[in-house]
CSV table of C-alpha atoms in Angstrom, one decimal:
chain,number,residue,atom,x,y,z
A,1,MET,CA,30.8,11.5,37.5
A,2,PRO,CA,34.5,11.5,38.3
A,3,LEU,CA,37.1,10.6,35.8
A,4,VAL,CA,36.5,7.0,34.8
A,5,THR,CA,37.0,5.0,31.7
A,6,THR,CA,34.0,4.4,29.4
A,7,THR,CA,31.6,1.7,30.5
A,8,THR,CA,30.5,1.0,26.9
A,9,LYS,CA,33.7,0.5,25.0
A,10,THR,CA,36.8,-0.9,26.6
A,11,VAL,CA,38.6,-0.7,29.8
A,12,THR,CA,41.5,1.7,29.6
A,13,THR,CA,45.1,0.4,29.5
A,14,THR,CA,46.9,0.6,32.8
A,15,THR,CA,50.2,1.8,31.4
A,16,ARG,CA,50.8,5.4,32.3
A,17,VAL,CA,53.3,8.0,33.4
A,18,VAL,CA,52.0,10.1,36.3
A,19,SER,CA,55.1,12.1,37.1
A,20,ASN,CA,58.7,12.3,36.2
A,21,THR,CA,59.6,9.6,38.7
A,22,GLU,CA,56.6,7.4,39.2
A,23,THR,CA,55.2,5.0,36.6
A,24,SER,CA,52.7,2.2,36.9
A,25,SER,CA,53.2,-1.2,35.5
A,26,THR,CA,51.8,-2.6,32.2
A,27,THR,CA,49.1,-5.2,32.4
A,28,PRO,CA,50.1,-8.6,31.0
A,29,THR,CA,46.9,-9.0,29.1
A,30,ALA,CA,44.8,-6.8,26.8
A,31,PRO,CA,42.1,-4.8,28.6
A,32,ALA,CA,38.8,-6.5,28.9
A,33,PRO,CA,35.7,-4.9,27.3
A,34,ALA,CA,33.1,-3.4,29.7
A,35,PRO,CA,30.2,-5.6,30.7
A,36,ALA,CA,27.4,-5.6,28.2
A,37,ALA,CA,23.9,-7.1,28.4
A,38,ALA,CA,22.8,-9.9,26.1
A,39,PRO,CA,21.3,-8.8,22.8
A,40,GLN,CA,17.6,-7.9,23.0
A,41,GLY,CA,15.4,-10.8,22.3
A,42,SER,CA,17.9,-13.5,23.1
A,43,VAL,CA,17.7,-15.7,26.2
A,44,PRO,CA,21.1,-17.2,27.1
A,45,ILE,CA,20.9,-20.8,27.9
A,46,ASP,CA,23.7,-20.5,30.5
A,47,ARG,CA,23.5,-17.0,32.0
A,48,ARG,CA,26.5,-15.8,33.8
A,49,VAL,CA,27.3,-12.9,36.2
A,50,ALA,CA,28.7,-10.9,33.3
A,51,ASP,CA,25.3,-11.0,31.7
A,52,LEU,CA,23.7,-9.3,34.7
A,53,LEU,CA,26.0,-6.2,34.8
A,54,HIS,CA,24.9,-2.9,33.2
A,55,PRO,CA,26.8,0.4,32.8
A,56,GLY,CA,26.4,2.8,35.7
A,57,ILE,CA,25.3,2.4,39.3
A,58,GLY,CA,23.4,-0.7,40.4
A,59,ARG,CA,20.5,-0.6,42.7
A,60,HIS,CA,22.0,-3.3,44.8
A,61,VAL,CA,25.8,-3.5,44.0
A,62,THR,CA,28.2,-1.4,41.9
A,63,LEU,CA,31.5,-2.7,40.6
A,64,ILE,CA,34.4,-0.2,40.4
A,65,GLY,CA,38.0,-0.7,39.2
A,66,PHE,CA,41.1,1.0,40.6
A,67,PRO,CA,44.1,0.3,38.3
A,68,TYR,CA,47.0,1.7,40.3
A,69,ASP,CA,50.1,0.1,41.8
A,70,ILE,CA,52.2,3.2,42.5
A,71,GLY,CA,51.3,2.9,46.2
A,72,CYS,CA,52.9,-0.5,46.2
A,73,THR,CA,56.1,0.6,44.6
A,74,ARG,CA,56.3,3.6,47.0
A,75,ASN,CA,56.1,1.1,49.8
A,76,GLY,CA,59.0,-1.0,48.4
A,77,GLY,CA,56.7,-3.6,46.9
A,78,ARG,CA,56.6,-5.1,43.4
A,79,PRO,CA,54.7,-3.5,40.6
A,80,GLY,CA,51.8,-5.2,38.8
A,81,SER,CA,48.6,-4.7,40.8
A,82,ALA,CA,47.6,-2.0,38.4
A,83,GLY,CA,46.5,-4.8,36.1
A,84,GLY,CA,44.2,-6.2,38.7
A,85,PRO,CA,40.9,-4.8,37.4
A,86,ALA,CA,41.6,-5.8,33.8
A,87,ALA,CA,42.6,-9.4,34.9
A,88,PHE,CA,39.4,-9.6,37.1
A,89,LEU,CA,37.2,-8.4,34.2
A,90,ARG,CA,38.9,-10.8,31.8
A,91,LEU,CA,37.9,-13.8,34.0
A,92,LEU,CA,34.5,-12.4,34.8
A,93,GLN,CA,33.6,-11.6,31.1
A,94,ASP,CA,35.8,-13.4,28.6
A,95,ARG,CA,36.0,-16.6,30.7
A,96,ARG,CA,32.4,-16.0,32.0
A,97,THR,CA,33.2,-17.0,35.6
A,98,GLY,CA,30.2,-17.4,37.9
A,99,THR,CA,26.7,-18.6,37.1
A,100,ALA,CA,23.7,-16.4,37.3
A,101,ILE,CA,21.8,-19.3,38.9
A,102,ASN,CA,23.8,-21.4,41.3
A,103,PRO,CA,22.1,-24.8,41.5
A,104,GLU,CA,24.3,-25.9,44.4
A,105,PHE,CA,23.2,-23.0,46.6
A,106,GLY,CA,19.8,-22.6,45.2
A,107,ILE,CA,20.4,-18.9,44.5
A,108,ASP,CA,19.3,-16.9,41.4
A,109,LEU,CA,21.2,-13.6,41.0
A,110,GLY,CA,18.8,-12.5,38.2
A,111,LYS,CA,16.8,-10.2,40.5
A,112,LEU,CA,19.9,-8.3,41.7
A,113,ASP,CA,20.6,-5.0,40.0
A,114,ILE,CA,24.3,-4.9,39.4
A,115,GLY,CA,26.1,-1.9,37.9
A,116,PHE,CA,29.5,-1.5,36.4
A,117,TYR,CA,30.6,2.1,37.2
A,118,GLY,CA,33.8,1.8,35.3
A,119,VAL,CA,37.6,1.8,35.9
A,120,ILE,CA,39.1,4.9,37.4
A,121,ASP,CA,41.2,6.8,34.8
A,122,ALA,CA,44.7,5.3,35.0
A,123,SER,CA,46.4,8.4,33.6
A,124,LEU,CA,45.9,10.4,36.8
A,125,THR,CA,48.5,10.9,39.6
A,126,LEU,CA,47.9,8.6,42.5
A,127,GLU,CA,46.6,11.4,44.6
A,128,ASP,CA,44.1,12.4,41.9
A,129,GLY,CA,43.2,8.8,41.4
A,130,HIS,CA,42.3,8.5,45.1
A,131,LYS,CA,40.1,11.6,44.8
A,132,ALA,CA,38.3,10.2,41.7
A,133,LEU,CA,37.9,6.8,43.5
A,134,GLU,CA,36.5,8.4,46.6
A,135,ALA,CA,34.0,10.4,44.5
A,136,ALA,CA,32.9,7.3,42.6
A,137,VAL,CA,32.4,5.3,45.7
A,138,LYS,CA,30.5,8.1,47.5
A,139,GLU,CA,28.2,8.5,44.4
A,140,ALA,CA,27.4,4.8,44.6
A,141,LEU,CA,26.8,4.9,48.3
A,142,ASP,CA,24.6,8.0,48.0
A,143,ALA,CA,22.5,6.1,45.4
A,144,GLY,CA,21.9,3.3,48.0
A,145,SER,CA,24.2,0.9,46.3
A,146,ILE,CA,26.9,-1.3,47.8
A,147,PRO,CA,30.3,-0.6,46.1
A,148,PHE,CA,32.6,-3.5,45.3
A,149,VAL,CA,36.0,-2.1,44.4
A,150,VAL,CA,38.7,-4.1,42.7
A,151,GLY,CA,42.3,-2.8,42.8
A,152,GLY,CA,45.0,-2.0,42.6
A,153,GLY,CA,47.1,-1.4,45.6
A,154,ASN,CA,45.8,-1.5,49.2
A,155,ASP,CA,46.2,2.3,49.3
A,156,GLN,CA,42.8,2.4,47.7
A,157,SER,CA,41.2,1.4,51.1
A,158,TYR,CA,41.5,4.8,52.7
A,159,PRO,CA,39.7,6.7,49.9
A,160,ASN,CA,37.1,4.0,50.1
A,161,ALA,CA,36.7,4.4,53.8
A,162,SER,CA,36.7,8.2,53.5
A,163,ALA,CA,33.8,7.9,51.0
A,164,LEU,CA,31.8,6.0,53.5
A,165,LEU,CA,32.6,8.6,56.2
A,166,SER,CA,31.6,11.4,53.9
A,167,HIS,CA,28.4,9.5,52.9
A,168,LEU,CA,27.3,9.4,56.6
A,169,GLU,CA,28.7,12.8,57.5
A,170,THR,CA,25.3,14.4,57.9
A,171,THR,CA,23.8,11.5,59.8
A,172,PRO,CA,24.3,10.1,63.3
A,173,GLU,CA,25.4,6.8,61.9
A,174,THR,CA,29.0,5.5,62.5
A,175,ILE,CA,31.3,3.2,60.6
A,176,GLY,CA,33.3,0.1,61.4
A,177,VAL,CA,36.2,-1.3,59.3
A,178,ILE,CA,37.7,-4.8,59.2
A,179,ASN,CA,40.9,-5.3,57.3
A,180,ILE,CA,41.4,-8.9,56.1
A,181,ASP,CA,45.1,-8.9,55.5
A,182,ALA,CA,48.4,-10.6,56.4
A,183,HIS,CA,49.7,-7.1,57.2
A,184,LEU,CA,48.4,-4.3,59.4
A,185,ASP,CA,48.9,-1.5,56.9
A,186,VAL,CA,49.4,1.2,59.5
A,187,ARG,CA,52.9,2.3,58.4
A,188,PRO,CA,53.7,6.0,58.4
A,189,ARG,CA,54.0,8.0,55.2
A,190,THR,CA,57.2,8.3,53.2
A,191,ALA,CA,59.9,10.8,54.3
A,192,THR,CA,58.4,13.2,51.8
A,193,GLY,CA,54.9,12.8,53.2
A,194,LEU,CA,53.4,10.5,50.5
A,195,VAL,CA,50.8,7.9,51.2
A,196,HIS,CA,51.4,4.3,49.9
A,197,SER,CA,50.0,0.8,50.2
A,198,GLY,CA,51.1,0.5,53.8
A,199,THR,CA,49.4,3.6,55.1
A,200,PRO,CA,45.6,3.3,54.5
A,201,PHE,CA,44.6,2.3,58.0
A,202,ARG,CA,46.9,4.7,59.8
A,203,GLN,CA,45.2,7.3,57.6
A,204,LEU,CA,41.8,6.0,58.8
A,205,LEU,CA,42.7,5.8,62.4
A,206,GLU,CA,44.1,9.4,62.3
A,207,ASP,CA,41.1,10.8,60.4
A,208,PRO,CA,39.3,13.1,62.9
A,209,ARG,CA,35.9,11.9,61.5
A,210,PHE,CA,36.8,8.4,62.7
A,211,VAL,CA,39.0,8.9,65.7
A,212,HIS,CA,37.2,11.8,67.4
A,213,GLY,CA,33.7,11.3,66.2
A,214,ALA,CA,30.9,8.9,67.2
A,215,SER,CA,32.8,6.1,65.5
A,216,VAL,CA,34.8,5.5,68.7
A,217,SER,CA,33.3,2.6,70.6
A,218,PRO,CA,34.2,0.9,73.9
A,219,LEU,CA,37.1,-1.6,73.5
A,220,ALA,CA,34.5,-4.4,73.8
A,221,ASN,CA,33.1,-3.3,70.5
A,222,PRO,CA,36.0,-2.1,68.4
A,223,ASN,CA,35.3,-0.1,65.3
A,224,PHE,CA,38.5,-1.3,63.7
A,225,VAL,CA,39.7,-4.9,63.4
A,226,GLU,CA,42.7,-6.5,61.7
A,227,PHE,CA,41.7,-10.0,60.6
A,228,ALA,CA,44.1,-12.9,59.6
A,229,ALA,CA,47.2,-10.8,60.3
A,230,GLN,CA,50.5,-12.8,60.4
A,231,GLY,CA,52.9,-11.9,63.2
A,232,ASN,CA,55.9,-12.8,61.0
A,233,GLN,CA,54.9,-9.9,58.7
A,234,CYS,CA,53.8,-7.3,61.2
A,235,ALA,CA,56.0,-5.0,63.2
A,236,HIS,CA,55.4,-5.1,67.0
A,237,SER,CA,55.3,-1.3,67.0
A,238,HIS,CA,52.5,-1.4,64.4
A,239,ALA,CA,50.5,-3.9,66.5
A,240,GLU,CA,50.9,-1.7,69.5
A,241,TYR,CA,49.7,1.3,67.5
A,242,VAL,CA,46.5,-0.5,66.5
A,243,LYS,CA,45.8,-1.4,70.1
A,244,ALA,CA,46.5,2.1,71.3
A,245,CYS,CA,44.0,3.4,68.8
A,246,GLY,CA,41.3,1.1,70.2
A,247,GLY,CA,41.5,-1.4,67.4
A,248,ASP,CA,41.6,-5.2,67.7
A,249,ILE,CA,43.8,-7.9,66.0
A,250,VAL,CA,42.5,-11.4,65.1
A,251,TRP,CA,45.8,-13.2,64.3
A,252,LEU,CA,46.0,-16.0,61.7
A,253,ARG,CA,46.8,-18.5,64.4
A,254,GLN,CA,43.6,-17.7,66.3
A,255,ILE,CA,41.6,-18.4,63.1
A,256,GLN,CA,43.5,-21.6,62.5
A,257,ALA,CA,42.5,-22.8,66.0
A,258,THR,CA,38.8,-22.6,65.1
A,259,SER,CA,36.8,-24.9,62.9
A,260,SER,CA,35.7,-22.1,60.5
A,261,ALA,CA,37.4,-18.9,59.4
A,262,ALA,CA,34.1,-17.7,58.0
A,263,THR,CA,32.2,-18.3,61.2
A,264,LEU,CA,34.9,-16.4,63.2
A,265,PHE,CA,34.7,-13.6,60.6
A,266,SER,CA,30.9,-13.3,61.1
A,267,GLU,CA,31.3,-13.4,64.8
A,268,THR,CA,33.9,-10.6,64.6
A,269,LEU,CA,31.5,-8.5,62.5
A,270,ASP,CA,28.7,-9.0,65.0
A,271,ARG,CA,30.8,-7.7,67.9
A,272,MET,CA,32.2,-4.7,66.0
A,273,GLY,CA,30.9,-1.2,66.5
A,274,GLY,CA,29.6,0.9,63.6
A,275,ASP,CA,26.2,1.2,61.9
A,276,LYS,CA,27.8,0.6,58.5
A,277,LEU,CA,30.7,-1.7,58.0
A,278,PHE,CA,33.5,-1.6,55.4
A,279,VAL,CA,35.2,-5.0,54.6
A,280,SER,CA,38.6,-4.6,53.0
A,281,PHE,CA,40.2,-7.8,51.7
A,282,ASP,CA,43.9,-7.8,50.7
A,283,LEU,CA,44.4,-11.0,48.7
A,284,ASP,CA,47.8,-11.7,50.3
A,285,ALA,CA,45.8,-12.9,53.3
A,286,VAL,CA,45.2,-16.0,51.2
A,287,LYS,CA,48.0,-18.6,51.1
A,288,SER,CA,50.0,-18.6,47.9
A,289,ALA,CA,49.0,-22.2,47.1
A,290,ASP,CA,45.5,-20.8,46.4
A,291,ALA,CA,46.3,-17.2,45.4
A,292,PRO,CA,49.8,-17.0,43.9
A,293,GLY,CA,49.2,-13.8,41.9
A,294,VAL,CA,49.4,-11.2,44.7
A,295,SER,CA,51.9,-8.5,45.5
A,296,ALA,CA,53.3,-10.2,48.6
A,297,PRO,CA,52.5,-14.0,48.4
A,298,SER,CA,52.9,-16.0,51.6
A,299,PRO,CA,53.0,-19.8,52.1
A,300,MET,CA,50.6,-19.3,55.0
A,301,GLY,CA,47.2,-17.8,55.2
A,302,LEU,CA,43.5,-18.3,54.6
A,303,SER,CA,42.4,-20.9,52.0
A,304,ALA,CA,40.5,-20.1,48.9
A,305,GLN,CA,37.4,-21.7,50.4
A,306,ASP,CA,37.8,-19.4,53.5
A,307,ALA,CA,37.9,-16.4,51.2
A,308,LEU,CA,34.7,-17.4,49.3
A,309,GLU,CA,32.8,-18.1,52.5
A,310,ILE,CA,33.9,-14.8,54.0
A,311,CYS,CA,32.7,-13.0,50.9
A,312,PHE,CA,29.4,-14.8,51.1
A,313,ASN,CA,29.0,-13.9,54.8
A,314,ALA,CA,29.9,-10.3,54.2
A,315,GLY,CA,27.3,-10.1,51.5
A,316,THR,CA,24.6,-11.4,53.8
A,317,ASN,CA,25.4,-9.0,56.7
A,318,PRO,CA,22.9,-6.1,56.7
A,319,ARG,CA,25.5,-3.7,58.1
A,320,VAL,CA,28.1,-4.3,55.3
A,321,ALA,CA,27.9,-1.2,53.0
A,322,LEU,CA,31.2,-1.4,51.2
A,323,PHE,CA,33.7,-4.1,50.1
A,324,ASP,CA,37.1,-3.8,48.4
A,325,LEU,CA,39.7,-6.3,47.0
A,326,SER,CA,43.4,-5.3,46.9
A,327,GLU,CA,46.8,-6.4,45.7
A,328,MET,CA,46.0,-8.9,43.0
A,329,ASN,CA,49.1,-8.9,40.8
A,330,PRO,CA,48.7,-10.5,37.3
A,331,LEU,CA,52.4,-9.9,36.5
A,332,VAL,CA,53.1,-12.6,39.2
A,333,GLU,CA,50.3,-15.0,38.0
A,334,ASP,CA,47.4,-14.2,35.7
A,335,TYR,CA,44.8,-16.9,35.8
A,336,ARG,CA,44.2,-18.8,39.0
A,337,THR,CA,44.2,-15.7,41.2
A,338,PRO,CA,42.0,-13.5,38.9
A,339,ARG,CA,39.6,-16.5,38.7
A,340,LEU,CA,39.5,-16.7,42.5
A,341,THR,CA,38.6,-13.0,42.7
A,342,ALA,CA,35.8,-13.4,40.1
A,343,PHE,CA,34.4,-16.2,42.3
A,344,MET,CA,34.8,-14.0,45.4
A,345,PHE,CA,32.6,-11.4,43.6
A,346,HIS,CA,30.1,-14.2,42.7
A,347,TYR,CA,29.9,-15.3,46.3
A,348,PHE,CA,29.5,-11.8,47.6
A,349,LEU,CA,26.6,-11.3,45.2
A,350,MET,CA,25.0,-14.6,46.4
A,351,GLY,CA,25.3,-13.2,49.9
A,352,VAL,CA,23.7,-9.9,48.9
A,353,ALA,CA,20.9,-11.7,47.1
A,354,THR,CA,20.3,-13.7,50.3
A,355,ARG,CA,20.4,-10.5,52.4
A,356,PHE,CA,17.6,-8.9,50.3
A,357,GLY,CA,15.6,-12.1,50.0
A,358,VAL,CA,15.7,-12.0,46.2
A,359,GLY,CA,17.8,-15.0,45.4
A,360,ALA,CA,15.7,-18.1,46.1
A,361,ILE,CA,15.2,-20.3,43.0
């Protein structure tokens, strides 16, 4: 296994110094303990998602944390997203967010095998953290599991995509990537050549495994889609770059003109190229009234209900092999937004249970 924190004691703190000039922020809350099964012989009256997690890789889904915000500060953003995994786990475990049996949907998650791989070691440099994350995600993929990665800055998305590319490297299968985000995240590297939270999808589009391999599809079936992008936050040159690379952009105003963001999301997945799909969800795509605790909050965006339905639909899609959440920032707000992310995980799990036909009550 790559360097991760223990899955049986506590999640590591996210305060660290990774070089003489770069430091990551301190989380506003104490680290959450790793998920633990209920004591043998006991049957909880009200089972929750946290009761279903076990250490290691799950047969169906594997949860991984990436506690880094250095990529955000390199991009001129505010620190704080390093505390995302701990805040997520606090709401999932301590506050016990998400029922194991959802009576409203008629879905029982008890037959899903859900693993908690751990949280990537926060004491590494960002570059080594990316390597450890990529190795962890690939290990889960190689085991047949669907990784669900909670960050952390959006720079995590390229290592995640790279893991999926590596996983399929010896097969004829291809990948497609959809970035749900207010921003396009195709900025160039820093003047000194460093990656950051604005570069992940430029890195992907310039990866020869993606650009020059079988991943390239006709424009009618793009392998890369930006979803819910906001034109007031995206440079024209970056939009032109995405199009020049054969990608597609579904603007927020296009979504708002429809009756359902989740339906348009599913239709977008259906028309995408790629045998395996990676869904990347930057929480600043959700309007700040519903998700105030993000690195770059906006008064416009998707609703919390949109986010939950998108996660459910992603879980049901048989081509979705990987999902990540980025840019939750508990230094900005540390309850409502982490609670939303825990519910997003819950809805994704309900979708996966529906996909595999194991969720009916």
